[in-house]
Structures are given as C-alpha cells and as structure tokens.
Amino acid sequence: MDDTILSVFVDESGKFQHPDSTSRYYVVGMVFHRQSDSIAEAVKALDATNASLGFDPERFAFHAGPLVRAEKNFSIMSRNFRGKIFQRMMGFAMRIPFRYHCFCVDKKFIDSVDQIVELLRRDVLAFIRDQHDELSRLDQLKLYYDCGQSPITNLLHEAFVDAPCRVEFVQGVKPERYKLFQVADMLCTVHLVERKLKDGEPMSNSEYTFFGGPRAFKHNVLRYLKPKEI
C-alpha cells in the first residue's frame, strides 16, 4: 500500500446528556496509522490469542468500558479473565506503529449539550489545523467511524472537509472488523481514567478493582501508551 495513505480511527467514551451525574467527562479518541506499516502479523497473533480464550476473532470486539465494569458480554467473566483480555490488547497496541490523540470535555463546567459539541468542535478543528503540514504530504486519508453519535459524525465531516488531501469516509464500519478501532476504544477509556486522576478525581470502584489503583494504572498502562500520543 502507498505510504501516503493514512487511516484515522475514531471512537468516543461518555454521554452527551447534560446534566449527567454518571459521566462527568466526554472523550473522543483518534488513532492514526499509515497503511504502509503493516500490522497483519500482529493482528494474526491477537486473533490467535483471542481464539485461545474462546472468542471468535471475526465476531469478538474488544470494548474497554464494559470490560472494566464487567458489563454486557463481560458480566460473567472473572476479574483475572477480563484482565487477560485487556493485557492482550495492550500488548497488541505496544507492538504496532500508530499515534493517537484524545479530546476531552469536562461537563462539570458547561451548561448544555450544545456547549459540549462546541468545545469539541473548537479543539478538533484546532488540532487538525496544527496537523496541516503532515496532512499535506498525504495522497489520501481514510476515516473510520461507526457513526455511533451523530454530532461526532457531523463534526468529523466539518473537521476534514478542507483537509489538504483526498478524504474518504469509510462506510459500514463495524468495530469487530478493525483492531485499530478497538485500540481507539481502549485509549478513550485509558484517557478517561488519566483525566480523572489529573483532576484529582477518584477512580470508580470498578476502575480501581480492575487496574489496581492509580499507581498501578500509571505503571502498568499509562507509561506504555503515552509515548504514542501526539
């Protein structure tokens, strides 16, 4: 593949509802990957380890929030088993070449849903402007988003409409088909915990139990992912 094709995988964590006592922060994460940097062998290895845990690689999608909180498909799994799933995704992320950036809105200091969207819009547009020189070296940018929330879909179209390269919005994106989309999901959850700690907020009970507390989270998770942040 041409090394001037860049994939951008986008996911989010949190809720637009305001006020919302269960979700103080709203996070949008972007993962950037040059298609010339093959991750095929790493994907093959991750699929094999997931299969060994009893998951069909073509149907299983890593989802960090429910994994940490033991919800949905992860509700009957032990903490140790869920930890193995997370560790394998961490290992995959550490082996492959990509960069990422997360945007976060603290809903404690806003008045409406419209303000959440406007703050995200401001930060995303500023970030894309800062990347203009890098984007101008590309032939094509492929953007992957599952259209989970329409304000984010609209924002992405606005942010990339004037990009100095050809932009394709990939249709029918399903998380189980793209490991880098699942990495974006994981990074949103990691950034959410990181932001809580930065603001002096405590981890939730499920986060504390899953990660082993702030010190363990910083030592076992954050320090391995931060070098890939833009």
XYZ file of N, CA and C in Angstrom:
690
model
N 0.832 -1.204 0.000
C 0.000 0.000 0.000
C 0.872 1.263 0.000
N 0.360 2.310 -0.560
C 1.070 3.575 -0.611
C 1.253 4.126 0.800
N 2.496 4.575 1.100
C 2.738 5.083 2.449
C 2.157 6.479 2.656
N 1.501 7.015 1.627
C 0.854 8.317 1.795
C -0.654 8.170 2.025
N -1.083 6.975 2.402
C -2.481 6.756 2.805
C -2.511 6.609 4.322
N -3.261 7.465 4.975
C -3.362 7.462 6.437
C -4.763 7.057 6.850
N -4.844 6.077 7.745
C -6.125 5.690 8.340
C -6.314 6.427 9.660
N -7.524 6.903 9.906
C -7.866 7.549 11.173
C -9.086 6.833 11.742
N -8.911 6.227 12.911
C -9.992 5.503 13.585
C -10.482 6.351 14.755
N -11.787 6.554 14.832
C -12.369 7.470 15.817
C -13.384 6.729 16.684
N -13.274 6.931 17.989
C -14.269 6.387 18.913
C -14.491 7.391 20.032
N -15.496 7.141 20.871
C -15.807 8.065 21.951
C -16.157 7.308 23.222
N -16.093 8.024 24.348
C -16.483 7.471 25.645
C -17.238 8.540 26.402
N -18.373 8.158 26.997
C -19.178 9.112 27.747
C -20.508 9.357 27.073
N -21.255 10.286 27.631
C -22.600 10.587 27.135
C -22.741 12.084 26.903
N -23.565 12.425 25.909
C -23.835 13.826 25.630
C -24.820 14.429 26.631
N -25.570 13.589 27.332
C -26.593 14.113 28.237
C -26.001 15.119 29.233
N -26.762 16.154 29.486
C -26.353 17.156 30.469
C -27.597 17.711 31.161
N -27.602 17.755 32.493
C -26.552 17.211 33.360
C -26.593 15.687 33.408
N -25.466 15.084 33.775
C -25.364 13.630 33.830
C -24.404 13.246 34.948
N -24.947 12.825 36.066
C -24.121 12.541 37.239
C -23.253 11.298 37.069
N -23.556 10.449 36.060
C -22.795 9.203 35.890
C -21.620 9.361 34.927
N -21.522 10.495 34.250
C -20.491 10.641 33.222
C -20.034 12.089 33.172
N -19.057 12.435 34.011
C -18.586 13.824 34.076
C -17.841 14.224 32.799
N -17.137 13.267 32.185
C -16.288 13.586 31.044
C -16.824 12.963 29.758
N -16.558 13.658 28.660
C -16.849 13.104 27.333
C -15.541 13.114 26.553
N -15.146 11.940 26.054
C -13.847 11.773 25.408
C -14.030 11.307 23.969
N -13.290 11.901 23.060
C -13.195 11.435 21.676
C -11.740 11.098 21.404
N -11.489 9.883 20.912
C -10.134 9.451 20.620
C -9.920 9.214 19.139
N -8.733 9.582 18.637
C -8.367 9.339 17.245
C -7.057 8.561 17.196
N -7.044 7.494 16.415
C -5.836 6.696 16.193
C -5.419 6.873 14.740
N -4.135 7.210 14.533
C -3.598 7.489 13.201
C -2.602 6.393 12.812
N -2.809 5.812 11.625
C -1.964 4.693 11.190
C -1.688 4.778 9.701
N -0.414 4.757 9.313
C -0.047 4.722 7.898
C -0.243 3.306 7.369
N -0.983 3.189 6.293
C -1.325 1.868 5.802
C -0.120 1.091 5.293
N 0.971 1.781 4.986
C 2.181 1.081 4.551
C 2.855 0.317 5.699
N 2.527 0.681 6.942
C 3.075 -0.011 8.117
C 2.167 -1.194 8.456
N 2.481 -2.332 7.900
C 1.595 -3.495 8.047
C 1.494 -3.939 9.505
N 0.267 -4.245 9.908
C 0.039 -4.799 11.246
C -0.541 -6.212 11.132
N -0.427 -6.789 9.946
C -1.080 -8.079 9.677
C -0.616 -9.173 10.625
N 0.684 -9.260 10.871
C 1.194 -10.315 11.749
C 0.723 -10.108 13.184
N 0.691 -8.859 13.627
C 0.225 -8.566 14.989
C -1.255 -8.883 15.129
N -2.041 -8.590 14.087
C -3.471 -8.920 14.102
C -3.652 -10.432 14.159
N -2.874 -11.145 13.363
C -2.952 -12.605 13.342
C -2.647 -13.180 14.722
N -1.633 -12.632 15.377
C -1.265 -13.114 16.712
C -2.361 -12.807 17.730
N -2.953 -11.617 17.646
C -4.025 -11.255 18.574
C -5.249 -12.134 18.348
N -5.573 -12.389 17.089
C -6.709 -13.267 16.786
C -6.480 -14.655 17.367
N -5.248 -15.137 17.291
C -4.935 -16.468 17.817
C -5.091 -16.507 19.330
N -4.645 -15.469 20.022
C -4.771 -15.450 21.479
C -6.232 -15.300 21.895
N -6.996 -14.485 21.132
C -8.422 -14.365 21.439
C -9.141 -15.691 21.224
N -8.765 -16.397 20.154
C -9.367 -17.709 19.893
C -9.042 -18.684 21.013
N -7.829 -18.591 21.555
C -7.444 -19.484 22.650
C -8.239 -19.213 23.916
N -8.773 -17.981 24.025
C -9.620 -17.623 25.163
C -11.085 -17.948 24.912
N -11.381 -18.427 23.695
C -12.749 -18.831 23.385
C -13.549 -17.824 22.601
N -12.867 -16.818 21.987
C -13.567 -15.793 21.233
C -13.347 -15.987 19.743
N -14.411 -15.873 18.972
C -14.323 -15.909 17.520
C -13.745 -14.576 17.052
N -12.542 -14.575 16.456
C -11.915 -13.303 16.049
C -12.755 -12.483 15.085
N -13.633 -13.130 14.307
C -14.448 -12.385 13.347
C -15.695 -11.790 13.979
N -15.999 -12.179 15.203
C -17.216 -11.686 15.855
C -16.925 -10.945 17.158
N -15.765 -11.190 17.752
C -15.456 -10.585 19.041
C -14.893 -9.181 18.853
N -15.461 -8.220 19.543
C -14.954 -6.849 19.540
C -14.584 -6.460 20.966
N -13.337 -6.098 21.162
C -12.873 -5.571 22.436
C -13.616 -4.275 22.735
N -14.132 -4.152 23.958
C -14.855 -2.943 24.361
C -14.465 -2.635 25.796
N -13.579 -1.654 25.969
C -12.904 -1.450 27.248
C -13.834 -1.076 28.384
N -14.796 -0.182 28.134
C -15.681 0.247 29.219
C -16.430 -0.904 29.858
N -17.197 -1.676 29.088
C -17.878 -2.837 29.658
C -16.921 -3.875 30.228
N -15.731 -3.998 29.640
C -14.739 -4.940 30.165
C -14.326 -4.546 31.580
N -14.025 -3.274 31.781
C -13.609 -2.781 33.096
C -14.746 -2.906 34.100
N -15.968 -2.594 33.660
C -17.116 -2.579 34.579
C -17.825 -3.928 34.691
N -17.327 -4.934 33.966
C -17.958 -6.268 33.960
C -19.419 -6.187 33.534
N -19.635 -5.533 32.390
C -20.977 -5.364 31.858
C -21.125 -6.104 30.536
N -22.377 -6.222 30.099
C -22.718 -6.821 28.806
C -22.083 -8.204 28.681
N -21.342 -8.446 27.579
C -20.786 -9.777 27.339
C -19.706 -10.171 28.340
N -19.234 -9.220 29.124
C -18.155 -9.484 30.068
C -18.659 -9.682 31.503
N -19.965 -9.672 31.702
C -20.524 -9.663 33.059
C -20.258 -10.935 33.844
N -20.129 -12.073 33.166
C -19.932 -13.338 33.881
C -18.461 -13.721 33.988
N -17.571 -12.865 33.497
C -16.146 -13.185 33.497
C -15.499 -12.701 34.785
N -14.505 -13.442 35.245
C -13.773 -13.048 36.442
C -12.878 -11.852 36.151
N -12.446 -11.185 37.215
C -11.511 -10.059 37.066
C -10.235 -10.525 36.371
N -9.717 -11.670 36.725
C -8.475 -12.161 36.119
C -8.643 -12.427 34.630
N -9.779 -12.998 34.258
C -10.009 -13.302 32.848
C -10.155 -12.024 32.041
N -10.903 -11.056 32.583
C -11.040 -9.780 31.897
C -9.689 -9.074 31.791
N -8.868 -9.246 32.823
C -7.533 -8.666 32.794
C -6.679 -9.246 31.681
N -6.828 -10.530 31.424
C -6.083 -11.160 30.333
C -6.480 -10.571 28.982
N -7.772 -10.332 28.806
C -8.240 -9.742 27.552
C -7.629 -8.352 27.361
N -7.643 -7.559 28.436
C -7.079 -6.216 28.360
C -5.584 -6.265 28.097
N -4.869 -7.150 28.780
C -3.425 -7.256 28.607
C -3.051 -7.619 27.181
N -3.861 -8.449 26.549
C -3.572 -8.830 25.166
C -3.777 -7.658 24.209
N -4.798 -6.853 24.456
C -4.980 -5.672 23.628
C -3.872 -4.658 23.883
N -3.445 -4.525 25.125
C -2.316 -3.655 25.440
C -1.067 -4.122 24.709
N -0.799 -5.415 24.747
C 0.371 -5.954 24.066
C 0.324 -5.687 22.575
N -0.849 -5.853 21.993
C -1.034 -5.574 20.575
C -0.724 -4.100 20.283
N -1.283 -3.193 21.093
C -1.072 -1.761 20.884
C 0.395 -1.382 21.019
N 1.104 -2.026 21.913
C 2.513 -1.708 22.117
C 3.380 -2.177 20.949
N 2.942 -3.219 20.238
C 3.760 -3.782 19.155
C 3.581 -3.063 17.824
N 2.466 -2.389 17.631
C 2.169 -1.856 16.308
C 2.459 -0.349 16.235
N 2.739 0.152 15.018
C 3.021 1.586 14.847
C 1.736 2.393 14.650
N 1.511 3.341 15.518
C 0.406 4.287 15.374
C 0.656 5.452 16.303
N -0.084 6.529 16.099
C -0.099 7.662 17.012
C -1.550 7.929 17.390
N -1.757 8.658 18.476
C -3.136 8.936 18.873
C -3.252 10.290 19.550
N -4.483 10.760 19.596
C -4.799 11.978 20.335
C -6.216 11.862 20.863
N -6.418 12.317 22.089
C -7.752 12.302 22.700
C -8.196 13.720 23.040
N -9.482 13.961 22.839
C -10.102 15.237 23.178
C -11.080 14.985 24.324
N -11.101 15.881 25.292
C -11.928 15.635 26.478
C -12.664 16.908 26.879
N -13.951 16.757 27.153
C -14.763 17.857 27.679
C -15.189 17.500 29.090
N -14.926 18.409 30.017
C -15.358 18.244 31.406
C -16.731 18.892 31.549
N -17.759 18.063 31.689
C -19.128 18.584 31.721
C -19.475 19.309 33.026
N -18.543 19.264 33.971
C -18.765 19.995 35.216
C -18.829 21.504 34.963
N -18.183 21.934 33.893
C -18.052 23.369 33.657
C -18.821 23.844 32.429
N -19.844 23.090 32.014
C -20.636 23.511 30.868
C -22.107 23.616 31.256
N -22.900 24.189 30.340
C -24.303 24.450 30.640
C -25.281 23.690 29.763
N -24.803 23.089 28.662
C -25.729 22.469 27.730
C -25.013 21.460 26.839
N -25.823 20.636 26.166
C -25.279 19.699 25.187
C -24.613 20.460 24.044
N -25.205 21.565 23.633
C -24.625 22.362 22.545
C -23.220 22.828 22.893
N -22.983 23.109 24.155
C -21.661 23.567 24.561
C -20.641 22.435 24.508
N -21.076 21.207 24.798
C -20.186 20.056 24.650
C -19.711 19.968 23.204
N -20.662 20.043 22.288
C -20.341 19.942 20.863
C -19.432 21.082 20.436
N -19.700 22.294 20.909
C -18.900 23.447 20.502
C -17.469 23.351 21.019
N -17.302 22.888 22.256
C -15.951 22.738 22.795
C -15.169 21.663 22.045
N -15.827 20.550 21.731
C -15.169 19.519 20.928
C -14.818 20.067 19.552
N -15.746 20.780 18.954
C -15.513 21.366 17.632
C -14.283 22.258 17.650
N -14.193 23.114 18.647
C -13.052 24.027 18.751
C -11.734 23.269 18.841
N -11.696 22.244 19.706
C -10.450 21.522 19.933
C -10.064 20.651 18.744
N -11.055 19.994 18.130
C -10.758 19.124 16.988
C -10.283 19.960 15.799
N -10.963 21.064 15.504
C -10.563 21.907 14.385
C -9.170 22.480 14.596
N -8.857 22.880 15.827
C -7.520 23.403 16.122
C -6.459 22.328 15.933
N -6.752 21.124 16.363
C -5.800 20.022 16.212
C -5.561 19.717 14.738
N -6.607 19.643 13.939
C -6.462 19.346 12.514
C -5.682 20.455 11.819
N -5.914 21.696 12.196
C -5.134 22.802 11.624
C -3.650 22.635 11.955
N -3.360 22.216 13.177
C -1.961 22.022 13.584
C -1.282 20.907 12.795
N -2.082 19.968 12.285
C -1.538 18.835 11.526
C -1.516 19.100 10.019
N -1.745 20.340 9.617
C -1.894 20.648 8.185
C -0.686 20.208 7.370
N 0.513 20.494 7.858
C 1.712 20.141 7.096
C 1.838 18.636 6.920
N 1.529 17.882 7.977
C 1.580 16.425 7.875
C 0.533 15.910 6.895
N -0.665 16.453 6.974
C -1.742 16.003 6.093
C -1.465 16.362 4.638
N -0.766 17.457 4.414
C -0.487 17.888 3.042
C 0.460 16.935 2.335
N 1.162 16.096 3.074
C 2.076 15.126 2.469
C 1.364 13.834 2.070
N 0.099 13.734 2.403
C -0.655 12.513 2.116
C -1.317 12.573 0.746
N -1.514 11.400 0.161
C -2.368 11.294 -1.015
C -3.827 11.124 -0.597
N -4.030 10.377 0.493
C -5.401 10.077 0.901
C -5.469 9.843 2.402
N -6.582 10.243 2.979
C -6.892 9.964 4.379
C -8.197 9.179 4.416
N -8.180 8.036 5.103
C -9.389 7.222 5.252
C -9.850 7.295 6.695
N -11.076 7.746 6.874
C -11.600 7.951 8.212
C -12.621 6.878 8.555
N -12.403 6.222 9.700
C -13.249 5.117 10.143
C -13.973 5.530 11.423
N -15.292 5.632 11.331
C -16.137 5.916 12.500
C -17.444 5.159 12.316
N -17.952 4.587 13.388
C -19.154 3.759 13.273
C -20.445 4.557 13.351
N -20.321 5.889 13.270
C -21.498 6.783 13.301
C -22.337 6.550 14.552
N -21.662 6.267 15.674
C -22.365 5.989 16.916
C -23.141 7.178 17.447
N -22.631 8.392 17.228
C -23.323 9.590 17.696
C -23.263 10.639 16.596
N -24.418 11.098 16.169
C -24.493 11.984 15.006
C -23.717 13.290 15.173
N -23.649 13.907 16.387
C -22.842 15.130 16.488
C -21.366 14.886 16.158
N -20.861 13.699 16.490
C -19.470 13.386 16.171
C -19.309 13.170 14.670
N -20.256 12.497 14.048
C -20.222 12.319 12.590
C -20.178 13.677 11.896
N -21.049 14.586 12.304
C -21.088 15.915 11.688
C -19.788 16.672 11.930
N -19.257 16.550 13.134
C -18.019 17.238 13.480
C -16.851 16.738 12.636
N -16.775 15.431 12.409
C -15.687 14.865 11.616
C -15.750 15.352 10.174
N -16.956 15.414 9.633
C -17.096 15.923 8.266
C -16.635 17.383 8.193
N -16.995 18.166 9.187
C -16.577 19.564 9.194
C -15.068 19.695 9.360
N -14.490 18.875 10.233
C -13.063 18.988 10.534
C -12.183 18.620 9.349
N -12.615 17.635 8.572
C -11.755 17.138 7.498
C -12.169 17.605 6.106
N -13.221 18.406 6.000
C -13.707 18.802 4.675
C -12.666 19.594 3.895
N -11.845 20.367 4.577
C -10.836 21.187 3.905
C -9.428 20.619 4.058
N -9.318 19.356 4.393
C -8.002 18.735 4.538
C -7.245 18.815 3.207
N -5.925 19.025 3.270
C -5.138 19.191 2.035
C -4.791 17.862 1.373
N -5.713 16.929 1.399
C -5.539 15.639 0.744
C -6.935 15.070 0.502
N -6.989 14.013 -0.291
C -8.278 13.388 -0.562
C -8.751 12.643 0.692
N -10.020 12.802 1.073
C -10.565 12.193 2.283
C -11.696 11.243 1.912
N -11.635 10.041 2.458
C -12.705 9.060 2.283
C -13.289 8.704 3.635
N -14.600 8.828 3.772
C -15.287 8.381 4.978
C -15.755 6.956 4.725
N -15.099 6.008 5.368
C -15.400 4.593 5.144
C -16.785 4.281 5.690
N -17.580 3.611 4.887
C -18.957 3.312 5.259
C -19.064 1.933 5.931
N -20.097 1.775 6.758
C -20.387 0.479 7.372
C -19.316 -0.029 8.305
N -18.713 0.872 9.078
C -17.634 0.477 9.982
C -18.196 -0.313 11.160
N -17.663 -1.505 11.366
C -18.046 -2.347 12.494
C -16.805 -2.623 13.344
N -16.872 -2.361 14.648
C -15.691 -2.484 15.498
C -14.979 -3.829 15.400
N -15.734 -4.929 15.274
C -15.094 -6.242 15.249
C -14.222 -6.445 14.011
N -14.373 -5.624 13.006
C -13.602 -5.781 11.769
C -12.258 -5.066 11.810
N -12.093 -4.142 12.752
C -10.904 -3.296 12.745
C -10.262 -3.267 14.133
N -9.093 -3.862 14.238
C -8.404 -3.873 15.529
C -8.010 -2.460 15.954
N -7.686 -1.598 15.003
C -7.297 -0.241 15.380
C -8.485 0.576 15.884
N -9.683 0.235 15.455
C -10.871 0.849 16.040
C -10.988 0.418 17.503
N -10.690 -0.835 17.786
C -10.734 -1.332 19.151
C -9.630 -0.696 20.001
N -8.486 -0.397 19.386
C -7.436 0.338 20.096
C -7.933 1.731 20.453
N -8.625 2.386 19.526
C -9.189 3.708 19.817
C -10.158 3.641 20.993
N -10.961 2.590 21.034
C -11.887 2.374 22.147
C -11.119 2.271 23.466
N -10.051 1.468 23.470
C -9.256 1.305 24.683
C -8.641 2.631 25.120
N -8.124 3.396 24.175
C -7.463 4.655 24.503
C -8.438 5.676 25.076
N -9.696 5.654 24.636
C -10.699 6.540 25.227
C -10.889 6.232 26.712
N -10.971 4.953 27.036
C -11.140 4.561 28.435
C -9.903 4.904 29.255
N -8.726 4.656 28.689
C -7.477 4.980 29.385
C -7.383 6.480 29.621
N -7.716 7.270 28.614
C -7.643 8.721 28.770
C -8.660 9.215 29.795
N -9.816 8.593 29.839
C -10.834 8.970 30.822
C -10.287 8.800 32.242
N -9.657 7.664 32.511
C -9.081 7.439 33.847
C -7.933 8.410 34.099
N -7.097 8.616 33.083
C -5.987 9.561 33.219
C -6.491 10.955 33.575
N -7.554 11.388 32.914
C -8.082 12.730 33.172
C -8.649 12.829 34.580
N -9.335 11.788 35.022
C -9.844 11.789 36.395
C -8.707 12.009 37.395
N -7.645 11.256 37.236
C -6.523 11.349 38.175
C -5.856 12.721 38.101
N -5.745 13.261 36.895
C -5.154 14.590 36.727
C -5.970 15.650 37.440
N -7.306 15.495 37.435
C -8.191 16.465 38.068
C -8.413 16.185 39.557
N -7.734 15.174 40.075
C -7.887 14.847 41.485
C -9.158 14.098 41.802
N -9.785 13.522 40.768
C -10.999 12.733 40.965
C -10.617 11.274 41.253
N -11.380 10.594 42.111
C -11.073 9.188 42.388
C -11.506 8.288 41.234
N -10.812 7.176 41.082
C -11.283 6.143 40.178
C -12.629 5.628 40.669
N -13.449 5.131 39.753
C -14.655 4.431 40.176
C -14.240 3.121 40.851
N -15.162 2.510 41.567
C -14.853 1.237 42.225
C -14.409 0.187 41.216
N -15.093 0.143 40.060
C -14.740 -0.858 39.053
C -13.370 -0.569 38.453
N -13.045 0.696 38.217
C -11.726 1.055 37.686
C -10.625 0.711 38.684
N -10.885 1.008 39.957
C -9.873 0.728 40.985
C -9.621 -0.776 41.081
N -10.689 -1.546 41.084
C -10.551 -3.007 41.175
C -9.852 -3.573 39.947
N -10.214 -3.073 38.772
C -9.670 -3.632 37.532
C -8.191 -3.274 37.354
N -7.845 -2.002 37.568
C -6.479 -1.548 37.315
C -5.565 -1.661 38.526
N -6.142 -1.837 39.713
C -5.320 -1.967 40.904
C -4.936 -0.653 41.552
N -5.677 0.399 41.231
C -5.416 1.700 41.833
C -4.605 2.613 40.922
N -4.504 3.897 41.287
C -3.823 4.882 40.433
C -2.365 4.552 40.123
N -1.627 4.134 41.126
C -0.202 3.873 40.897
C -0.004 2.721 39.916
N -0.769 1.652 40.086
C -0.670 0.506 39.186
C -1.118 0.891 37.781
N -2.166 1.719 37.676
C -2.638 2.166 36.363
C -1.541 2.939 35.634
N -0.897 3.854 36.321
C 0.157 4.654 35.687
C 1.351 3.787 35.306
N 1.684 2.825 36.166
C 2.872 1.991 35.929
C 2.625 0.917 34.875
N 1.455 0.308 34.886
C 1.194 -0.846 34.023
C 0.510 -0.504 32.699
N -0.120 0.659 32.642
C -0.887 1.012 31.445
C -0.384 2.308 30.823
N -0.475 3.385 31.581
C -0.263 4.713 31.013
C 1.149 4.906 30.465
N 2.138 4.431 31.165
C 3.513 4.701 30.737
C 3.868 4.011 29.421
N 3.125 2.970 29.066
C 3.389 2.274 27.808
C 2.671 2.921 26.625
N 1.572 3.632 26.890
C 0.797 4.215 25.811
C 1.122 5.676 25.547
N 1.517 6.414 26.567
C 1.769 7.852 26.417
C 2.804 8.183 25.348
N 3.858 7.369 25.138
C 4.823 7.704 24.076
C 4.220 7.763 22.684
N 3.048 7.162 22.479
C 2.403 7.178 21.167
C 1.451 8.355 20.998
N 1.328 9.170 22.030
C 0.383 10.297 21.974
C 0.966 11.466 21.198
N 0.124 12.095 20.393
C 0.514 13.323 19.694
C 0.228 14.521 20.598
